[in-house]
mmCIF file of C-alpha atoms in Angstrom:
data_model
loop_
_atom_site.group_PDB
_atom_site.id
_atom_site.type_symbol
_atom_site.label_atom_id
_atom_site.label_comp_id
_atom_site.label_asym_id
_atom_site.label_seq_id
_atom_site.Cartn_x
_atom_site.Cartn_y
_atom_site.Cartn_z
ATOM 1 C CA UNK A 20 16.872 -27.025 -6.286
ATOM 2 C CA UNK A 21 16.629 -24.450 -3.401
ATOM 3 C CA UNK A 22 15.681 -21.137 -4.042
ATOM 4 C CA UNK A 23 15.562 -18.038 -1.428
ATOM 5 C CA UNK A 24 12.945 -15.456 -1.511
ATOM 6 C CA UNK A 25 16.191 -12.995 -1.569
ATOM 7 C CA UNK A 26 16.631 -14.571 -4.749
ATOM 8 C CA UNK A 27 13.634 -13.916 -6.447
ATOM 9 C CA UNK A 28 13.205 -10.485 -4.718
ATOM 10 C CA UNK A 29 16.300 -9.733 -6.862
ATOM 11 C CA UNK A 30 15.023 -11.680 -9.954
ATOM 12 C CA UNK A 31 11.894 -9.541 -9.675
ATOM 13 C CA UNK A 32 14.080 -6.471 -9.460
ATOM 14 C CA UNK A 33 16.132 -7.263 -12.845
ATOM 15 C CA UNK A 34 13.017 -8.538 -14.629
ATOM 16 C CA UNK A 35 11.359 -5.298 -14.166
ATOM 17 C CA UNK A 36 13.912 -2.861 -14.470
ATOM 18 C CA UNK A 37 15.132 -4.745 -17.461
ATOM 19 C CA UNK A 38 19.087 -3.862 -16.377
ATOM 20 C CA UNK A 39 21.137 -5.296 -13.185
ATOM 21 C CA UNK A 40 22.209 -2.107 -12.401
ATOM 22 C CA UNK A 41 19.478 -0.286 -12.409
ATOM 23 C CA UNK A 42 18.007 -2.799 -10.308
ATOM 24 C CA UNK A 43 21.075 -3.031 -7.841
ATOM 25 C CA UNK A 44 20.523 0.964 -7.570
ATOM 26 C CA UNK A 45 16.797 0.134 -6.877
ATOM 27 C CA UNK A 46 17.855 -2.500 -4.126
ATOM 28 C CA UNK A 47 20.646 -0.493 -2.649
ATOM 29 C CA UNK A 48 23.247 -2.925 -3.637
ATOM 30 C CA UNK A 49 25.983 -3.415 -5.874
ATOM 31 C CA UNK A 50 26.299 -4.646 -9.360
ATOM 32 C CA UNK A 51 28.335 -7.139 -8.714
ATOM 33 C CA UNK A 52 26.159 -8.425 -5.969
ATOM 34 C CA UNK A 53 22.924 -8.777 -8.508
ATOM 35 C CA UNK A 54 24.936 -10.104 -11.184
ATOM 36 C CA UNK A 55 26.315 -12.777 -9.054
ATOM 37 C CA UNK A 56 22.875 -13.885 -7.332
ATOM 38 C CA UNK A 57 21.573 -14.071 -10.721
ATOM 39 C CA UNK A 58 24.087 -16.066 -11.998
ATOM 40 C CA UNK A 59 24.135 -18.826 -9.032
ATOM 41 C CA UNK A 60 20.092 -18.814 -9.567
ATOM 42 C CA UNK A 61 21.100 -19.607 -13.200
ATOM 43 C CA UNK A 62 23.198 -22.607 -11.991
ATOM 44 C CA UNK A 63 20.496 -23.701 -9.546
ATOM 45 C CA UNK A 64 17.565 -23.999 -12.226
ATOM 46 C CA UNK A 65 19.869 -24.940 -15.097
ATOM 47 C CA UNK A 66 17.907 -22.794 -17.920
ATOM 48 C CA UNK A 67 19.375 -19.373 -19.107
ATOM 49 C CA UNK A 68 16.560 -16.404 -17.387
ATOM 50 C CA UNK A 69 18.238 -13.615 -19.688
ATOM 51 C CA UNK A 70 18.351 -12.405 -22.789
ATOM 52 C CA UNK A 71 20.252 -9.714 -23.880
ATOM 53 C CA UNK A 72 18.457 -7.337 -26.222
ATOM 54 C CA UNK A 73 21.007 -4.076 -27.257
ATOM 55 C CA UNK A 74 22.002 -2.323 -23.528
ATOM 56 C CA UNK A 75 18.619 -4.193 -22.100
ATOM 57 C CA UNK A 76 17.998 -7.472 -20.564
ATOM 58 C CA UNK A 77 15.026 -9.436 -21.083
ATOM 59 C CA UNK A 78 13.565 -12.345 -19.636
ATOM 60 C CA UNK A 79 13.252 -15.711 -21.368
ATOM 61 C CA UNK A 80 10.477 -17.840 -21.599
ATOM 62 C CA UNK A 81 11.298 -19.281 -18.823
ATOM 63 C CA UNK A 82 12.474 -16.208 -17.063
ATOM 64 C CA UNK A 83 8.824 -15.514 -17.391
ATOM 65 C CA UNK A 84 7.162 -18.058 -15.891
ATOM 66 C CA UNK A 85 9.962 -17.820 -13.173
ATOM 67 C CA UNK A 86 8.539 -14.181 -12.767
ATOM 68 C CA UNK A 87 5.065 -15.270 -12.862
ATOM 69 C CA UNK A 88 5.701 -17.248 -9.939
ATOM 70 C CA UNK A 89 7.673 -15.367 -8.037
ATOM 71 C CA UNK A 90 5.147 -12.288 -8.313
ATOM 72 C CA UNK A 91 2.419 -14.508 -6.574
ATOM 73 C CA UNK A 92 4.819 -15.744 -4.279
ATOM 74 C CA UNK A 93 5.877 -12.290 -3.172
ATOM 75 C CA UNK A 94 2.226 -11.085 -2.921
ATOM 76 C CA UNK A 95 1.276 -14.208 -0.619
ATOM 77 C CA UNK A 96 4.857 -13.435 1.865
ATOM 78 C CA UNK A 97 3.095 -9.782 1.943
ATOM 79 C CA UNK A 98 -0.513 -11.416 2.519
ATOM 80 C CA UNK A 99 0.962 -13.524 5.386
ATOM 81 C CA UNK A 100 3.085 -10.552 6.592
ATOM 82 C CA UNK A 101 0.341 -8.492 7.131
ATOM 83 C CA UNK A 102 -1.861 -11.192 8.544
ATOM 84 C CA UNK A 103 0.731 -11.491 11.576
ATOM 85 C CA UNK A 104 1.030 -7.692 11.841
ATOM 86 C CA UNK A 105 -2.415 -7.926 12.543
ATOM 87 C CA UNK A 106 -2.777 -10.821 15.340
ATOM 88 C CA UNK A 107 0.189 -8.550 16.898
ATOM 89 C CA UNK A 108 -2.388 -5.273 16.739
ATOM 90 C CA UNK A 109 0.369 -3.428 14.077
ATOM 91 C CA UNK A 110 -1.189 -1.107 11.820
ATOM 92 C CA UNK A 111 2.198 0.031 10.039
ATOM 93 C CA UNK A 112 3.621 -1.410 6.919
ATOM 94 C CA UNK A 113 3.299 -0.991 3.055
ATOM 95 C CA UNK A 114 0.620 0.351 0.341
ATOM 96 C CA UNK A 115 1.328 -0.202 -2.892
ATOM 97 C CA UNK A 116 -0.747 2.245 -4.654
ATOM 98 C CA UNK A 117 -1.502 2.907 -8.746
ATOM 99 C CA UNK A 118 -3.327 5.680 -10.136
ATOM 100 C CA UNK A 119 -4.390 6.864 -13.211
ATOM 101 C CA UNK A 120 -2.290 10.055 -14.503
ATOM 102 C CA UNK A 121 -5.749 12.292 -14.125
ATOM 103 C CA UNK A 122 -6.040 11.284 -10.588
ATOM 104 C CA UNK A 123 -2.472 12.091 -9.770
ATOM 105 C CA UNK A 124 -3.665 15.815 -9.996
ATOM 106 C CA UNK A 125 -6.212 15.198 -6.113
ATOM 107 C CA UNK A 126 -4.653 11.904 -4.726
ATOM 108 C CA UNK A 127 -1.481 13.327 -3.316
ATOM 109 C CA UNK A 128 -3.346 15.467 -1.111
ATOM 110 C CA UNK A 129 -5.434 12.206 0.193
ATOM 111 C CA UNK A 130 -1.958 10.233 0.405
ATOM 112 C CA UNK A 131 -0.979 12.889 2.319
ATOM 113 C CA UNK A 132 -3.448 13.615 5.088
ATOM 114 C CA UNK A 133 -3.413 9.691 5.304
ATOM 115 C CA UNK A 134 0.124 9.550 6.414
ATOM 116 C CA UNK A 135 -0.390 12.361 8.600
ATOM 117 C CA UNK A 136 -2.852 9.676 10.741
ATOM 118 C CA UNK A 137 -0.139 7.116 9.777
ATOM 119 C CA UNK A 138 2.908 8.055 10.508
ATOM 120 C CA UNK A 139 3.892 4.158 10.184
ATOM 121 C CA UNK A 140 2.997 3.211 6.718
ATOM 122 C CA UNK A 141 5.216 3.740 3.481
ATOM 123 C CA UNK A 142 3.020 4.796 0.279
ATOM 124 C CA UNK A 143 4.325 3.306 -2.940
ATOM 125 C CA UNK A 144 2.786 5.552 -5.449
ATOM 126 C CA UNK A 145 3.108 4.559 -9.246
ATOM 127 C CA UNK A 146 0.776 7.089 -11.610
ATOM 128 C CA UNK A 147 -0.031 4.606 -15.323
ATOM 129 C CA UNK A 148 -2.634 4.397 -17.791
ATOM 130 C CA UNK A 149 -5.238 2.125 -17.696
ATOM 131 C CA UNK A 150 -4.117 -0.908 -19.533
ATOM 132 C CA UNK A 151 -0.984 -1.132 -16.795
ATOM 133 C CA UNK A 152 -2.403 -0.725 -14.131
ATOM 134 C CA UNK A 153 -4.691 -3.705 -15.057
ATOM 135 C CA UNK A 154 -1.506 -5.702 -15.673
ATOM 136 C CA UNK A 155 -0.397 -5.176 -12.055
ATOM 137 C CA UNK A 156 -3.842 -5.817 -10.191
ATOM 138 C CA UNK A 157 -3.774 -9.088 -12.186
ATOM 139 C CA UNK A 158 -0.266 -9.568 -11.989
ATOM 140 C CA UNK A 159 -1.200 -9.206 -7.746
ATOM 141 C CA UNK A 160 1.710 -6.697 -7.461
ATOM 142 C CA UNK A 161 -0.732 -3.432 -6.035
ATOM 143 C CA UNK A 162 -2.845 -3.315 -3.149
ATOM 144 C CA UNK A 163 -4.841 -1.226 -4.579
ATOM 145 C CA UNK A 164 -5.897 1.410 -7.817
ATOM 146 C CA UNK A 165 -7.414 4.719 -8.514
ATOM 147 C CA UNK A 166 -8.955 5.090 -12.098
ATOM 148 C CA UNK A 167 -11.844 6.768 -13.679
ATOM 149 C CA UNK A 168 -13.189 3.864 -15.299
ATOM 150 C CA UNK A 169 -13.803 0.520 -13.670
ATOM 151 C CA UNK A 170 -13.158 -2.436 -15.984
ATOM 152 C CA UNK A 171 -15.908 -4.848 -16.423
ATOM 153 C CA UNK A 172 -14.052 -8.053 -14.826
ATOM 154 C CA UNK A 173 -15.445 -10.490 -13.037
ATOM 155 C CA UNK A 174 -11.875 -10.789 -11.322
ATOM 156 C CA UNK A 175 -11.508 -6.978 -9.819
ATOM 157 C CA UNK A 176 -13.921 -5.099 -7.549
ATOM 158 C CA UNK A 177 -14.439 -1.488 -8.364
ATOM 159 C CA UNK A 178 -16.139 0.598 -5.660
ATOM 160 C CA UNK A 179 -16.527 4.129 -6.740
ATOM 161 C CA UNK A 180 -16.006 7.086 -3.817
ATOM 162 C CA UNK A 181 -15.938 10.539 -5.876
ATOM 163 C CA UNK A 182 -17.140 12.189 -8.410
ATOM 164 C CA UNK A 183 -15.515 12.862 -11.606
ATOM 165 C CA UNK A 184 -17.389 16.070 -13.078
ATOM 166 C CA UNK A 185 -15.998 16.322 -17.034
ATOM 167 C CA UNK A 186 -16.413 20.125 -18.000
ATOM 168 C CA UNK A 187 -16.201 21.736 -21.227
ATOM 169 C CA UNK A 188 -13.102 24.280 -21.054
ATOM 170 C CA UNK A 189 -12.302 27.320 -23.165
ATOM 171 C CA UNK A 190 -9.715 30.381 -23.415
ATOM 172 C CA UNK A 191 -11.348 33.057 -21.751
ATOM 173 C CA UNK A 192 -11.376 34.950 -24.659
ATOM 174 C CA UNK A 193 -13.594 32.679 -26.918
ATOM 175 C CA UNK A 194 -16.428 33.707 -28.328
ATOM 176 C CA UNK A 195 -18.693 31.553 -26.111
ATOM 177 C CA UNK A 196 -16.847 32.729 -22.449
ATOM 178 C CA UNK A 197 -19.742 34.750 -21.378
ATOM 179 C CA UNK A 198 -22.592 32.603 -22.675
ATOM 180 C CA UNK A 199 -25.185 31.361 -20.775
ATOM 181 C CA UNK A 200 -27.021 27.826 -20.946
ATOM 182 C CA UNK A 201 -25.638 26.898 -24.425
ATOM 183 C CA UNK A 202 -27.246 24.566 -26.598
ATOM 184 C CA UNK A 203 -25.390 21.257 -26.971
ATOM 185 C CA UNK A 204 -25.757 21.611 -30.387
ATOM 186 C CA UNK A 205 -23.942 24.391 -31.124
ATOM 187 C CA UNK A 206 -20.728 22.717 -30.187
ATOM 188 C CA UNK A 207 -21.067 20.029 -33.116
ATOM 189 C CA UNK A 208 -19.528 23.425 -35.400
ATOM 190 C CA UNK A 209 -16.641 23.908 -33.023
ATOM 191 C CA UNK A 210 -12.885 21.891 -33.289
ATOM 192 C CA UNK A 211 -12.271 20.085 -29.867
ATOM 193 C CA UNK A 212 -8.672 19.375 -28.702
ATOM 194 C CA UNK A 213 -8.772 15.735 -27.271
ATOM 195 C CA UNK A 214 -6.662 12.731 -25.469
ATOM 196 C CA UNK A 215 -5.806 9.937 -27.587
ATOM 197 C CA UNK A 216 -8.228 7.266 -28.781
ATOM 198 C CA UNK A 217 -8.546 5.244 -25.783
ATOM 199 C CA UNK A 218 -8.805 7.767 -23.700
ATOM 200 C CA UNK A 219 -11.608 7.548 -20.672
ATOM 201 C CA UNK A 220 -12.607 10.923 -20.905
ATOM 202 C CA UNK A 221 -12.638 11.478 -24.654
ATOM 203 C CA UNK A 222 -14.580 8.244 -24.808
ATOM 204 C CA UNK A 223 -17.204 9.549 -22.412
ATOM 205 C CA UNK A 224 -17.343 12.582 -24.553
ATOM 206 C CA UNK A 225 -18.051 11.281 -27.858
ATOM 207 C CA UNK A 226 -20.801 8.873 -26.194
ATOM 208 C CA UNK A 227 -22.398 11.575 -24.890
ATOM 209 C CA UNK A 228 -22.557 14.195 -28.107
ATOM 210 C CA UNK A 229 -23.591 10.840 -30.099
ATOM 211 C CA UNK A 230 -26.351 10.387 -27.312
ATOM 212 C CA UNK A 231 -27.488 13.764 -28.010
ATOM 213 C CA UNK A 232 -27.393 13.380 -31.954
ATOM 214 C CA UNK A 233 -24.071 16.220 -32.064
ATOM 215 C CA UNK A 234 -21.266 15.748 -34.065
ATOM 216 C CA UNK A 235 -17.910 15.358 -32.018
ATOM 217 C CA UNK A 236 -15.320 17.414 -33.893
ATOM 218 C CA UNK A 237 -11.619 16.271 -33.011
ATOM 219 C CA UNK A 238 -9.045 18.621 -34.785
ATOM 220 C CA UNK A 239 -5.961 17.822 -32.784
ATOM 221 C CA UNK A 240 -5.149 14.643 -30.402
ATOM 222 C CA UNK A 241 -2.682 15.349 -27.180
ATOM 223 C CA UNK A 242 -1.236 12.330 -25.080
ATOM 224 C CA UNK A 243 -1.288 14.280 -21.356
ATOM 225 C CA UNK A 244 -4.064 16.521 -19.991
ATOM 226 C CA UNK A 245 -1.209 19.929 -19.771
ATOM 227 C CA UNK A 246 -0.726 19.804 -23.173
ATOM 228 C CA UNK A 247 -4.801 20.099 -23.927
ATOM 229 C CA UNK A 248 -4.777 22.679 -21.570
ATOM 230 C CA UNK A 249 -1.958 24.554 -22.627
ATOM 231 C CA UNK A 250 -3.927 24.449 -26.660
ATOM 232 C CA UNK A 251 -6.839 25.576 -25.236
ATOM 233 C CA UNK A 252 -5.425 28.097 -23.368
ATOM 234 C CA UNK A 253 -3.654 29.160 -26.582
ATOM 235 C CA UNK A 254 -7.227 29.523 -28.525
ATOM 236 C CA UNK A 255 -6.833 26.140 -30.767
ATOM 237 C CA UNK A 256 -10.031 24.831 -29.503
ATOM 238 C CA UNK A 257 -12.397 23.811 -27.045
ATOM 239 C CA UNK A 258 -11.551 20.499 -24.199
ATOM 240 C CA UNK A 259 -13.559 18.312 -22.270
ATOM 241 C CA UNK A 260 -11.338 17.565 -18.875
ATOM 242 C CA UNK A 261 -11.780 16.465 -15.388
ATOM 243 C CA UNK A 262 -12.696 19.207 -12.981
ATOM 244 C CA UNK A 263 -10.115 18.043 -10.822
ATOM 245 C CA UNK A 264 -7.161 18.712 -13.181
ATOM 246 C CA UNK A 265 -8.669 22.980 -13.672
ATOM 247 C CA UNK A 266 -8.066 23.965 -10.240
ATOM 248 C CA UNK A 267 -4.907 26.241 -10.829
ATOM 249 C CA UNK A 268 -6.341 27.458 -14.430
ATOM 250 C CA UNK A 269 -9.483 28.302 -13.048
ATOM 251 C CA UNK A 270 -8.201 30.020 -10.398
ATOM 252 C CA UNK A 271 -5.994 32.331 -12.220
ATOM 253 C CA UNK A 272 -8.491 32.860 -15.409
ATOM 254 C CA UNK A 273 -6.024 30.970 -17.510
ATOM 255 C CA UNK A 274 -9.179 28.846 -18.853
ATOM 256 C CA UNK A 275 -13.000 28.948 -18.328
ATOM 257 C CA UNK A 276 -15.897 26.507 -18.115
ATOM 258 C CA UNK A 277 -18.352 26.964 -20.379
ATOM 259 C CA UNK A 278 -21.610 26.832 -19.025
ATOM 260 C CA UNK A 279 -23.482 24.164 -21.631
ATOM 261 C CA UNK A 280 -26.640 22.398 -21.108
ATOM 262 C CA UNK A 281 -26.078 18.697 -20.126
ATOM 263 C CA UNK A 282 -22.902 19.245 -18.983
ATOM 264 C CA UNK A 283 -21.164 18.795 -16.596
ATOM 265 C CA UNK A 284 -20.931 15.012 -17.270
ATOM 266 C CA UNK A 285 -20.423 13.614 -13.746
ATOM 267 C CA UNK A 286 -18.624 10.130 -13.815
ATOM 268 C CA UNK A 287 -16.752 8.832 -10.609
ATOM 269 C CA UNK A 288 -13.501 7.963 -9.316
ATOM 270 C CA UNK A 289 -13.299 4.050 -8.314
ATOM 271 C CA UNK A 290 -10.983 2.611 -5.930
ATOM 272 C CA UNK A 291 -10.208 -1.535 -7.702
ATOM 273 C CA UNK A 292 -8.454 -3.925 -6.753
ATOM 274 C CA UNK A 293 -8.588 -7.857 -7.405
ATOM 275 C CA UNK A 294 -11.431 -10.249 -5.977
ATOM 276 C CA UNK A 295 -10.339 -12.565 -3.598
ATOM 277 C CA UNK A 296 -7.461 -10.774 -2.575
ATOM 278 C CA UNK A 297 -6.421 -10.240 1.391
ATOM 279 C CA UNK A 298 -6.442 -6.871 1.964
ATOM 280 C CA UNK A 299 -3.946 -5.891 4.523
ATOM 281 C CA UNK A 300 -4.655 -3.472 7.590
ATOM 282 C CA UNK A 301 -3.478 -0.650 6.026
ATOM 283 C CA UNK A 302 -5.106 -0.936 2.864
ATOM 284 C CA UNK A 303 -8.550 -1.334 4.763
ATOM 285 C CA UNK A 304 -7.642 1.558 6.365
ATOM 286 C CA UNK A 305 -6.992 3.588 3.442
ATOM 287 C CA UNK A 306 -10.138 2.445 1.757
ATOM 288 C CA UNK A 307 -12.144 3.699 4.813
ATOM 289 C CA UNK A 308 -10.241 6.631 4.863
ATOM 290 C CA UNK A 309 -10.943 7.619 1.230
ATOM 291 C CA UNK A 310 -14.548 7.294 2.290
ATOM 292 C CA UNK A 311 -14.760 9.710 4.730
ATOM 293 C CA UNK A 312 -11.916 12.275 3.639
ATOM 294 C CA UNK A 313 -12.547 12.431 -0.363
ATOM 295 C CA UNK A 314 -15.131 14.616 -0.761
ATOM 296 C CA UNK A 315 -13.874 16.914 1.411
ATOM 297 C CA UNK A 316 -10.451 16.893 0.840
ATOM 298 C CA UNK A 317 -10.180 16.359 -3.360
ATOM 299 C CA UNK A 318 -13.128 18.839 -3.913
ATOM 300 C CA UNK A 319 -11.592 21.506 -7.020
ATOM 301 C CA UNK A 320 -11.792 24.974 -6.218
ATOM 302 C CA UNK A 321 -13.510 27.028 -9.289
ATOM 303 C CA UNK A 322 -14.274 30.638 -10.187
ATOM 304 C CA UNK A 323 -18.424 31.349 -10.954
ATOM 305 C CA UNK A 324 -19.203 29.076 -7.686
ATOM 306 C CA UNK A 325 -23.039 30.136 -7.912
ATOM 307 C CA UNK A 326 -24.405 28.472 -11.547
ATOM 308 C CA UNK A 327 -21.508 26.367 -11.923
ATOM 309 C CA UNK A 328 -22.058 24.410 -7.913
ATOM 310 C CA UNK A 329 -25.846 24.404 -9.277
ATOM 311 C CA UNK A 330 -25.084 22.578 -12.395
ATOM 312 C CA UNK A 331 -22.834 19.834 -10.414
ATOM 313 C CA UNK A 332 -25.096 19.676 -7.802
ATOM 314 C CA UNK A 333 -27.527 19.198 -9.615
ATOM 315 C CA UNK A 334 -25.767 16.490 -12.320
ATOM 316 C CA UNK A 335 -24.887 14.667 -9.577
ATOM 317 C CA UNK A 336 -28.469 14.072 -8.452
ATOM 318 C CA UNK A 337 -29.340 13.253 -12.554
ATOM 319 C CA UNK A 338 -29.022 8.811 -12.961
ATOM 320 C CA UNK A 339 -25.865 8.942 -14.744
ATOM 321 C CA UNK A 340 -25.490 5.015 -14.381
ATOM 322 C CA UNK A 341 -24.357 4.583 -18.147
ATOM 323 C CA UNK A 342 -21.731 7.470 -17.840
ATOM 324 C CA UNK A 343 -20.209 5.925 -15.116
ATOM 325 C CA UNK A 344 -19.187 2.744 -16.910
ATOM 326 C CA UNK A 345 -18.085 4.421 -20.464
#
């Protein structure tokens, strides 16, 4: 049996697009050409790979561990790849990146100025929830992730580089718009419009009202942070949302912050990706780059800069150890 890395680069194509011609289209070759490789790879390991499930394909059991394989095999030809790119002095190539969908609303402008000092490297962005991107760090497929809370595995590193202030958001017409320093407590009467259980940020909320002995009140769940906004903005309720995701609503008075006493909760970005893995050049760069540049260029723009920059600055000086890892 002789297989080609062509081969399984194609395999690995159909497995995940779950259709030969979307993965032809994703290969930039023909249908014909994908079904036929497939078909001779087939012949050459003498087990069906395929199932066909409705207008979908899906792998077999041992289509699976054929894609389990190839995976690591394709993340070592990259590891080795890079490695000679190196010796040679190359800093060009690829960077497979994931985020999670709240980070998608800063990264692009840090994926952005990084390519500007790059001109040579191709970003592969992919925005996922949590529980997917954790597939593909195991699975070895990314080089690297951005989410808001670092799984405790013994397997990834998580090293955190900026902070992720969670604010309290209303419609500025809302009773409490113009308040000043309100008590915690009066927020256990008020209905809350919140991600889905699971959620990193709605978990962190309902930790920290049950920390403070406040009843969280969750009247309506939304699966994306727009829609929460978009209720809130329309006077169903309160939110508790990243900073980083307000910029435009804040801005324009769409929404306010309300100005609550211990809030903000400040947790951090982390940047993850599996132990024991070779970084390349270019992801090395990137994760000095995020270093230096985040702060500065993923900091949110807000209206009421003078108490509000007091309250983060002054969160982010508070030990908010346990926040970060809810």
């Amino acid at each position: 049996m002789y297989l080609t890395l062509r081969q399984l680069q194609i395999f690995d194509a159909v497995v995940r697009q779950r259709s030969f011609t979307r993965a032809a289209d994703a290969l930039h070759l023909t249908q014909p050409a994908v079904s036929m490789q497939m078909r001779h790879l087939e012949e050459q390991i003498g087990v069906p790979l395929f199932d066909h499930v409705g207008k979908q394909i899906q792998p077999t059991d041992a289509g699976r561990e054929l894609h389990r394989h190839a995976t690591l095999i394709s993340a070592k030809m990259r590891d080795l790849t890079s490695a000679m790119e190196e010796y040679r002095g190359i800093h060009r190539g690829e960077l497979d990146l994931t985020v999670a969908s709240t980070a998608n609303y800063f990264m692009p402008k840090l994926i952005a100025a990084f390519c500007a000092c790059h001109a040579k490297v191709q970003v592969r962005l992919q925005v996922s929830n949590q529980t997917h991107i954790l597939e593909t760090l195991s699975a070895s497929n990314q080089d690297l992730a951005i989410m808001g809370q670092p799984p405790e595995d013994a397997e990834l590193v998580a090293r955190g580089f900026l902070d992720n202030p969670l604010m309290v958001i209303a419609s500025p017409t809302h009773p409490l718009a113009e308040r000043r320093k309100i008590p915690l407590a009066q927020l256990g009467h008020q209905p809350f419009i919140t991600r889905e259980p699971g959620s990193g940020t709605r978990h962190a909320a309902e930790r920290h009202f049950s920390r403070h002995g406040v009843e969280f009140h969750s009247v309506m769940e939304m699966s994306s942070n727009e829609a929460i906004k978009q209720a809130v903005e329309a006077g169903l309720g309160l939110g508790i949302l990243s900073l980083h995701t307000l910029e435009l609503e804040l801005a324009t008075r769409r929404l306010v912050t309300l100005d609550v006493e211990s809030f903000p909760i400040v947790r951090q970005w982390f940047v993850v990706h599996r132990k024991g893995k070779r970084l390349s050049a270019v992801a090395q760069s990137f994760l000095a780059f995020l270093t230096e540049q985040a702060r500065r260029l993923a900091s949110p723009k807000h209206p009421r800069p003078g108490p509000l920059r007091h309250k983060l600055d002054r969160a982010a000086n508070m030990d908010v150890t346990d926040e970060n890892h809810t």
